[in-house]
Tab-separated table of C-alpha atoms and ligand atoms in Angstrom:
chain	number	residue	atom	x	y	z
A	132	MET	CA	6.615	8.455	-9.799
A	133	GLY	CA	3.547	6.259	-9.719
A	134	LEU	CA	2.123	2.804	-10.062
A	135	LEU	CA	-0.030	0.539	-12.205
A	136	ILE	CA	-3.565	-0.291	-11.103
A	137	GLU	CA	-5.139	-3.041	-13.208
A	138	GLY	CA	-2.803	-2.181	-16.042
A	139	GLN	CA	-3.441	1.586	-15.956
A	140	TRP	CA	-0.679	4.013	-15.001
A	141	HIS	CA	-1.377	6.422	-12.096
A	142	ASP	CA	1.000	9.224	-11.160
A	143	GLN	CA	1.144	8.974	-7.372
A	144	TRP	CA	3.806	9.604	-4.705
A	145	TYR	CA	4.377	7.025	-1.947
A	146	ASP	CA	1.642	6.674	0.643
A	147	THR	CA	3.412	6.906	4.007
A	148	GLY	CA	0.228	6.511	6.066
A	149	ALA	CA	-0.521	8.124	9.394
A	150	GLY	CA	2.888	7.411	10.934
A	151	GLY	CA	4.768	8.984	8.023
A	152	ARG	CA	6.850	5.861	7.518
A	153	PHE	CA	8.005	4.775	4.050
A	154	LYS	CA	7.266	1.118	3.386
A	155	ARG	CA	8.798	-0.547	0.331
A	156	GLU	CA	6.426	-2.792	-1.601
A	157	ASN	CA	7.493	-6.431	-1.898
A	158	ALA	CA	8.621	-7.459	-5.379
A	159	GLN	CA	5.907	-9.475	-7.138
A	160	ARG	CA	7.824	-11.517	-9.723
A	161	ARG	CA	9.912	-14.131	-7.961
A	162	ASN	CA	10.877	-16.819	-10.483
A	163	TRP	CA	14.427	-18.098	-10.791
A	164	ILE	CA	16.735	-18.839	-13.685
A	165	THR	CA	18.378	-22.178	-12.926
A	166	ALA	CA	21.008	-24.240	-14.753
A	167	ASP	CA	18.495	-26.864	-15.889
A	168	GLY	CA	15.257	-24.850	-15.895
A	169	GLY	CA	13.927	-26.521	-12.750
A	170	ALA	CA	12.022	-24.320	-10.304
A	171	GLY	CA	14.107	-22.273	-7.863
A	172	PRO	CA	13.302	-21.410	-4.240
A	173	SER	CA	10.145	-19.523	-5.336
A	174	GLY	CA	7.950	-19.077	-8.396
A	175	GLU	CA	7.722	-21.383	-11.410
A	176	GLY	CA	10.260	-23.420	-13.362
A	177	GLY	CA	10.932	-23.078	-17.083
A	178	PHE	CA	13.685	-20.460	-16.973
A	179	ALA	CA	16.821	-22.357	-17.988
A	180	ALA	CA	20.151	-20.556	-18.185
A	181	GLU	CA	20.877	-19.757	-21.842
A	182	ALA	CA	23.095	-17.186	-23.523
A	183	GLY	CA	21.149	-14.288	-25.086
A	184	ARG	CA	17.742	-15.303	-23.725
A	185	TYR	CA	17.407	-12.895	-20.780
A	186	HIS	CA	17.483	-9.098	-20.741
A	187	LEU	CA	18.200	-6.933	-17.711
A	188	TYR	CA	16.512	-3.541	-17.198
A	189	VAL	CA	18.351	-1.202	-14.838
A	190	SER	CA	18.689	2.359	-13.713
A	191	LEU	CA	22.306	3.380	-13.138
A	192	ALA	CA	21.025	5.505	-10.250
A	193	CYS	CA	19.306	2.689	-8.406
A	194	PRO	CA	21.226	0.875	-5.657
A	195	TRP	CA	19.128	-2.308	-6.082
A	196	ALA	CA	19.722	-2.444	-9.838
A	197	HIS	CA	23.378	-1.644	-9.224
A	198	ARG	CA	23.810	-4.930	-7.330
A	199	THR	CA	22.728	-6.861	-10.417
A	200	LEU	CA	25.131	-4.936	-12.671
A	201	ILE	CA	28.037	-5.712	-10.349
A	202	LEU	CA	27.265	-9.442	-10.198
A	203	ARG	CA	26.730	-9.499	-13.987
A	204	ALA	CA	30.188	-7.958	-14.462
A	205	LEU	CA	32.035	-10.082	-11.891
A	206	LYS	CA	30.388	-13.319	-13.014
A	207	GLY	CA	31.331	-12.754	-16.656
A	208	LEU	CA	27.740	-12.453	-17.855
A	209	GLU	CA	28.048	-9.331	-19.975
A	210	ALA	CA	28.066	-11.238	-23.265
A	211	LEU	CA	25.179	-13.496	-22.172
A	212	ILE	CA	22.752	-10.993	-20.658
A	213	GLU	CA	22.137	-7.724	-22.474
A	214	VAL	CA	21.169	-4.584	-20.522
A	215	SER	CA	18.822	-1.646	-21.125
A	216	VAL	CA	19.433	1.499	-19.063
A	217	VAL	CA	16.453	3.746	-18.273
A	218	SER	CA	16.590	7.540	-18.240
A	219	TRP	CA	17.951	9.090	-15.052
A	220	LEU	CA	14.844	11.259	-14.763
A	221	MET	CA	11.819	9.623	-13.148
A	222	ARG	CA	8.789	11.879	-12.904
A	223	GLU	CA	5.075	11.596	-13.782
A	224	ASN	CA	5.534	8.557	-16.040
A	225	GLY	CA	7.838	6.661	-13.685
A	226	TRP	CA	10.914	5.135	-15.309
A	227	THR	CA	11.123	6.150	-18.973
A	228	PHE	CA	13.380	5.291	-21.881
A	229	ASP	CA	15.563	7.718	-23.802
A	230	THR	CA	19.037	7.612	-25.260
A	231	GLU	CA	20.446	10.721	-23.571
A	232	HIS	CA	23.347	10.869	-21.100
A	233	GLY	CA	24.375	7.231	-21.478
A	234	SER	CA	20.887	5.723	-21.254
A	235	SER	CA	20.173	3.074	-23.866
A	236	GLY	CA	16.459	3.208	-24.593
A	237	ASP	CA	14.532	-0.053	-24.542
A	238	ALA	CA	16.867	-2.239	-26.594
A	239	LEU	CA	14.264	-4.980	-27.094
A	240	ASP	CA	11.115	-3.227	-28.298
A	241	GLY	CA	11.758	0.517	-28.243
A	242	LEU	CA	9.155	1.080	-25.518
A	243	SER	CA	8.741	4.597	-24.103
A	244	PHE	CA	7.974	3.680	-20.497
A	245	MET	CA	9.035	0.932	-18.122
A	246	HIS	CA	5.391	0.433	-17.088
A	247	GLN	CA	4.752	-0.858	-20.634
A	248	ARG	CA	7.216	-3.681	-19.948
A	249	TYR	CA	5.179	-4.611	-16.851
A	250	THR	CA	1.895	-4.620	-18.807
A	251	LEU	CA	3.508	-6.794	-21.480
A	252	ASP	CA	4.101	-9.260	-18.660
A	253	ASP	CA	0.537	-8.814	-17.375
A	254	PRO	CA	-1.967	-6.416	-18.985
A	255	GLU	CA	-3.733	-6.190	-15.599
A	256	TYR	CA	-0.589	-5.615	-13.501
A	257	THR	CA	-1.162	-3.780	-10.214
A	258	GLY	CA	1.800	-2.471	-8.266
A	259	ARG	CA	4.841	-0.247	-8.445
A	260	VAL	CA	7.008	-0.331	-11.521
A	261	THR	CA	10.515	-0.882	-10.228
A	262	VAL	CA	13.942	-1.709	-11.547
A	263	PRO	CA	15.792	-4.007	-11.812
A	264	VAL	CA	13.718	-6.285	-14.022
A	265	LEU	CA	15.008	-9.519	-15.495
A	266	TRP	CA	13.026	-10.244	-18.666
A	267	ASP	CA	12.685	-13.541	-20.515
A	268	THR	CA	12.632	-12.871	-24.271
A	269	ARG	CA	11.458	-16.466	-24.942
A	270	GLN	CA	8.296	-16.402	-22.821
A	271	GLN	CA	7.877	-12.603	-22.999
A	272	ARG	CA	7.511	-12.237	-19.263
A	273	ILE	CA	9.313	-11.018	-16.186
A	274	VAL	CA	11.470	-13.644	-14.507
A	275	SER	CA	12.144	-11.515	-11.435
A	276	ASN	CA	12.017	-7.945	-10.195
A	277	GLU	CA	13.801	-8.711	-6.904
A	278	SER	CA	17.464	-7.742	-6.956
A	279	ALA	CA	18.364	-9.859	-3.912
A	280	GLU	CA	17.286	-12.939	-5.872
A	281	ILE	CA	18.628	-11.849	-9.276
A	282	ILE	CA	22.137	-11.625	-7.795
A	283	ARG	CA	21.812	-15.145	-6.376
A	284	MET	CA	20.833	-16.444	-9.839
A	285	PHE	CA	23.744	-14.634	-11.439
A	286	ASN	CA	26.036	-16.098	-8.796
A	287	SER	CA	25.492	-19.677	-9.946
A	288	ALA	CA	22.900	-20.397	-12.679
A	289	PHE	CA	25.157	-19.639	-15.659
A	290	ASP	CA	28.377	-21.193	-14.313
A	291	GLU	CA	28.346	-24.125	-16.716
A	292	LEU	CA	28.078	-21.746	-19.658
A	293	THR	CA	30.708	-19.275	-18.484
A	294	GLY	CA	33.086	-21.523	-16.529
A	295	ASN	CA	33.149	-18.737	-13.907
A	296	ARG	CA	33.468	-20.337	-10.445
A	297	LEU	CA	33.554	-17.203	-8.304
A	298	ASP	CA	31.137	-17.667	-5.431
A	299	PHE	CA	29.715	-14.667	-3.606
A	300	TYR	CA	27.396	-16.814	-1.476
A	301	PRO	CA	29.568	-19.760	-0.423
A	302	GLN	CA	27.799	-22.433	1.540
A	303	PRO	CA	29.906	-22.175	4.751
A	304	LEU	CA	29.288	-18.412	4.937
A	305	GLN	CA	25.594	-18.396	4.035
A	306	ALA	CA	24.214	-18.142	7.566
A	307	GLU	CA	26.509	-15.220	8.330
A	308	ILE	CA	25.698	-13.473	5.043
A	309	ASP	CA	21.968	-13.907	5.668
A	310	ALA	CA	22.320	-12.489	9.184
A	311	LEU	CA	24.276	-9.474	7.923
A	312	ASN	CA	21.754	-8.823	5.143
A	313	ALA	CA	18.903	-9.054	7.622
A	314	ARG	CA	20.426	-6.205	9.647
A	315	ILE	CA	21.895	-4.089	6.857
A	316	TYR	CA	18.819	-4.100	4.605
A	317	PRO	CA	16.376	-2.396	6.999
A	318	ALA	CA	18.873	-0.121	8.736
A	319	VAL	CA	21.121	0.920	5.854
A	320	ASN	CA	20.006	-0.094	2.322
A	321	ASN	CA	16.375	0.708	2.960
A	322	GLY	CA	17.224	2.863	5.977
A	323	VAL	CA	18.399	5.792	3.868
A	324	TYR	CA	15.053	5.674	2.008
A	325	ARG	CA	13.147	5.400	5.286
A	326	ALA	CA	14.882	8.603	6.402
A	327	GLY	CA	14.543	10.389	3.061
A	328	PHE	CA	10.928	9.484	2.306
A	329	ALA	CA	9.634	9.890	5.897
A	330	THR	CA	6.817	12.409	6.194
A	331	THR	CA	6.911	12.897	9.957
A	332	GLN	CA	9.798	14.047	12.154
A	333	ALA	CA	9.444	10.943	14.331
A	334	ALA	CA	9.634	8.519	11.392
A	335	TYR	CA	12.687	10.338	10.049
A	336	GLU	CA	14.478	10.332	13.409
A	337	GLU	CA	13.736	6.641	13.951
A	338	ALA	CA	15.295	5.737	10.593
A	339	PHE	CA	18.188	8.154	11.146
A	340	SER	CA	19.216	6.686	14.491
A	341	GLU	CA	18.942	3.068	13.279
A	342	LEU	CA	21.038	3.961	10.236
A	343	PHE	CA	23.901	5.601	12.133
A	344	SER	CA	23.909	3.022	14.865
A	345	GLU	CA	24.316	0.248	12.253
A	346	LEU	CA	27.019	2.236	10.420
A	347	GLU	CA	28.906	2.503	13.704
A	348	THR	CA	28.677	-1.288	14.158
A	349	LEU	CA	29.911	-1.867	10.609
A	350	GLU	CA	32.749	0.615	11.084
A	351	THR	CA	33.942	-1.362	14.124
A	352	ARG	CA	33.582	-4.674	12.295
A	353	LEU	CA	35.609	-3.465	9.314
A	354	GLY	CA	38.354	-2.315	11.662
A	355	LYS	CA	39.017	-5.976	12.468
A	356	ALA	CA	38.051	-7.790	9.275
A	357	ARG	CA	38.932	-7.089	5.657
A	358	TYR	CA	35.362	-7.801	4.459
A	359	LEU	CA	32.023	-8.123	6.219
A	360	THR	CA	32.261	-11.888	6.781
A	361	GLY	CA	36.020	-11.898	7.323
A	362	GLU	CA	38.610	-12.857	4.722
A	363	TYR	CA	36.243	-13.412	1.790
A	364	LEU	CA	34.505	-10.761	-0.278
A	365	THR	CA	30.849	-11.809	-0.546
A	366	GLU	CA	27.413	-10.730	-1.626
A	367	ALA	CA	26.973	-8.968	1.724
A	368	ASP	CA	29.779	-6.551	0.816
A	369	TRP	CA	28.334	-5.749	-2.609
A	370	ARG	CA	24.895	-5.120	-1.157
A	371	LEU	CA	26.350	-2.601	1.290
A	372	PHE	CA	28.633	-1.113	-1.364
A	373	THR	CA	25.828	0.126	-3.630
A	374	THR	CA	24.319	2.145	-0.770
A	375	LEU	CA	27.584	3.563	0.567
A	376	ILE	CA	28.882	4.628	-2.855
A	377	ARG	CA	25.791	6.902	-3.132
A	378	PHE	CA	25.887	8.112	0.465
A	379	ASP	CA	28.034	11.252	0.467
A	380	ALA	CA	26.777	12.397	-2.933
A	381	VAL	CA	23.062	11.879	-2.319
A	382	TYR	CA	21.834	10.365	0.936
A	383	TYR	CA	23.776	12.743	3.183
A	384	GLY	CA	22.075	15.797	1.664
A	385	HIS	CA	18.968	14.785	-0.284
A	386	PHE	CA	17.792	12.170	2.248
A	387	LYS	CA	19.041	14.179	5.286
A	388	CYS	CA	21.331	11.366	6.515
A	389	ASN	CA	23.801	13.921	7.765
A	390	GLN	CA	25.193	12.826	11.107
A	391	GLN	CA	28.415	11.865	9.356
A	392	ARG	CA	29.632	11.276	5.824
A	393	ILE	CA	31.104	7.904	4.845
A	394	ALA	CA	34.335	9.845	4.292
A	395	ASP	CA	34.352	10.485	8.066
A	396	TYR	CA	34.508	6.744	8.876
A	397	PRO	CA	38.090	5.533	8.308
A	398	ASN	CA	37.258	1.840	7.888
A	399	LEU	CA	34.065	2.188	5.865
A	400	SER	CA	35.658	4.698	3.506
A	401	ASN	CA	38.790	2.624	2.908
A	402	TRP	CA	36.693	-0.541	2.422
A	403	LEU	CA	34.514	1.424	-0.031
A	404	ARG	CA	37.540	2.454	-2.073
A	405	GLU	CA	38.881	-1.074	-2.162
A	406	LEU	CA	35.593	-2.368	-3.542
A	407	TYR	CA	35.298	0.495	-6.027
A	408	GLN	CA	38.763	-0.365	-7.309
A	409	TRP	CA	37.922	-4.058	-7.723
A	410	PRO	CA	38.406	-4.871	-11.452
A	411	GLY	CA	35.171	-4.300	-13.369
A	412	VAL	CA	33.351	-2.409	-10.625
A	413	ALA	CA	34.171	1.263	-11.334
A	414	ASP	CA	32.518	0.893	-14.752
A	415	THR	CA	29.215	0.094	-13.037
A	416	VAL	CA	29.268	3.333	-10.989
A	417	ASP	CA	27.764	6.399	-12.678
A	418	LEU	CA	27.671	9.326	-10.252
A	419	ARG	CA	26.119	11.599	-12.869
A	420	HIS	CA	23.084	9.341	-13.189
A	421	ILE	CA	22.997	8.870	-9.417
A	422	LYS	CA	22.968	12.582	-8.546
A	423	HIS	CA	20.677	13.709	-11.351
A	424	HIS	CA	18.160	10.964	-10.722
A	425	TYR	CA	17.618	11.622	-7.031
A	426	TYR	CA	17.822	15.407	-6.958
A	427	ALA	CA	15.837	15.996	-10.174
A	428	SER	CA	13.198	13.265	-9.816
A	429	HIS	CA	11.973	13.638	-6.230
A	430	LEU	CA	10.206	16.978	-6.515
A	431	THR	CA	8.356	16.515	-3.218
A	432	ILE	CA	11.772	16.547	-1.508
A	433	ASN	CA	13.642	18.939	-3.817
A	434	PRO	CA	11.059	21.097	-5.654
A	435	THR	CA	13.621	23.188	-7.571
A	436	ALA	CA	15.239	20.019	-8.984
A	437	ILE	CA	18.612	21.727	-8.649
A	438	VAL	CA	21.412	19.162	-8.621
A	439	PRO	CA	24.267	20.098	-6.265
A	440	LYS	CA	27.698	20.478	-7.841
A	441	GLY	CA	29.582	18.798	-5.009
A	442	PRO	CA	30.889	16.987	-3.164
A	443	GLN	CA	34.269	16.172	-4.608
A	444	LEU	CA	34.800	12.435	-4.284
A	445	ASP	CA	37.806	10.372	-5.290
A	446	PHE	CA	37.122	6.660	-4.949
A	447	SER	CA	40.316	5.949	-6.909
A	448	ALA	CA	42.528	7.265	-4.102
A	449	PRO	CA	44.692	4.640	-2.353
A	450	HIS	CA	43.113	2.548	0.413
A	451	ASP	CA	44.700	0.927	3.461
A	452	ARG	CA	42.894	-2.428	3.415
A	453	ASN	CA	46.021	-4.463	2.725
A	454	ARG	CA	46.763	-4.124	6.437
A	455	LEU	CA	44.073	-6.791	7.012
A	456	ALA	CA	44.261	-10.404	5.848
A	457	GLY	CA	42.092	-11.131	2.834
A	458	LEU	CA	41.600	-14.075	0.492
A	459	GLY	CA	39.488	-12.305	-2.154
A	460	ILE	CA	36.545	-14.147	-3.681
A	461	TRP	CA	35.668	-17.734	-2.797
A	462	LEU	CA	36.177	-20.236	-5.650
A	463	ARG	CA	33.532	-22.936	-6.001
A	464	ALA	CA	35.031	-26.428	-6.099
B	650	LIG	N1	12.798	-5.043	-4.023
B	650	LIG	C1	13.227	-4.377	-5.157
B	650	LIG	C2	13.195	-2.865	-4.984
B	650	LIG	C3	13.535	-2.158	-6.248
B	650	LIG	C4	13.177	-0.668	-6.177
B	650	LIG	O1	12.424	-0.213	-5.297
B	650	LIG	N2	13.717	0.114	-7.131
B	650	LIG	C5	13.441	1.536	-7.164
B	650	LIG	C6	14.576	2.292	-7.801
B	650	LIG	S1	15.941	2.567	-6.747
B	650	LIG	C7	12.256	1.804	-8.058
B	650	LIG	O2	12.219	1.318	-9.171
B	650	LIG	N3	11.323	2.616	-7.584
B	650	LIG	C8	10.190	3.041	-8.335
B	650	LIG	C9	8.956	3.119	-7.483
B	650	LIG	O3	9.007	2.727	-6.315
B	650	LIG	O4	7.947	3.558	-7.991
B	650	LIG	C10	14.619	-4.879	-5.489
B	650	LIG	O5	15.505	-4.859	-4.628
B	650	LIG	O6	14.802	-5.313	-6.626
């Protein structure tokens, strides 16, 4: 675990400051792939959608990277955007490459460390070295290291090439999706990290109570609606999914989010199983990488690096969501 300072790697745990609160650094590369190469909502233009041009770096353990893998699968981008999977173990060198346990190594250049990819982008890079990273093989630079934006690009930029019209961010639902994301990101997606990486009791308890209060709200909502925005399955669902699929295996124990398991919420757990069983999604879930990464990498939290054997989870078990009306995924006109 560490960061780059002017292109040099430093092994350093998160600085939680006097209050003991974990604060996630903002992603620094914010360009957009667009259909015609025009600039997107941020960053520069020049990143036109093309088959084979872009490469995605992920960890199978990481909930942010997981979002991009799900959208890549559902939007039919697997043949257009190749993926490299980092090692599940992240210690003094940060994310590294090997070919053990289903990791791929760096398929482009055979690099040893993810931080070398960042210094290829900028030899003087300063900041944390995170995944996912979307790399442009043409310009040899990072397009984006912000998963929330990578999934939006995947949702539409390649549609003319793939003919895939599934829309996870349909115009009429955008305001509602944005509002949901704005609540779920701090309280749940980042909330589990705020609890787990807190270094004071007060910071931990603050994150813990926000997390379980939001889960309660979501549980009630999913008792009345099939998906978070109602009848359509959207980006908001997938963003919540990648956190909840890790919850009982990792966040409940390792991050001390133990008021309740997701299995104890009838609506959240049935919704979770429905999404897991969505065609193409189970293949993106690797609980071995998930458990080994968290328990064996965060030695400040788990110094023995022992990975728990349990819990037993069966996301393939039947779900009861057909009791609620659903229309599936929105189709762009
Ligand atoms: N804003 C980023 C956050 C990505 C992120 O923090 N990824 C974690 C893995 S789950 C990471 O690479 N952490 C390494 C570090 O913070 O040093 C996104 O959503 O893409």
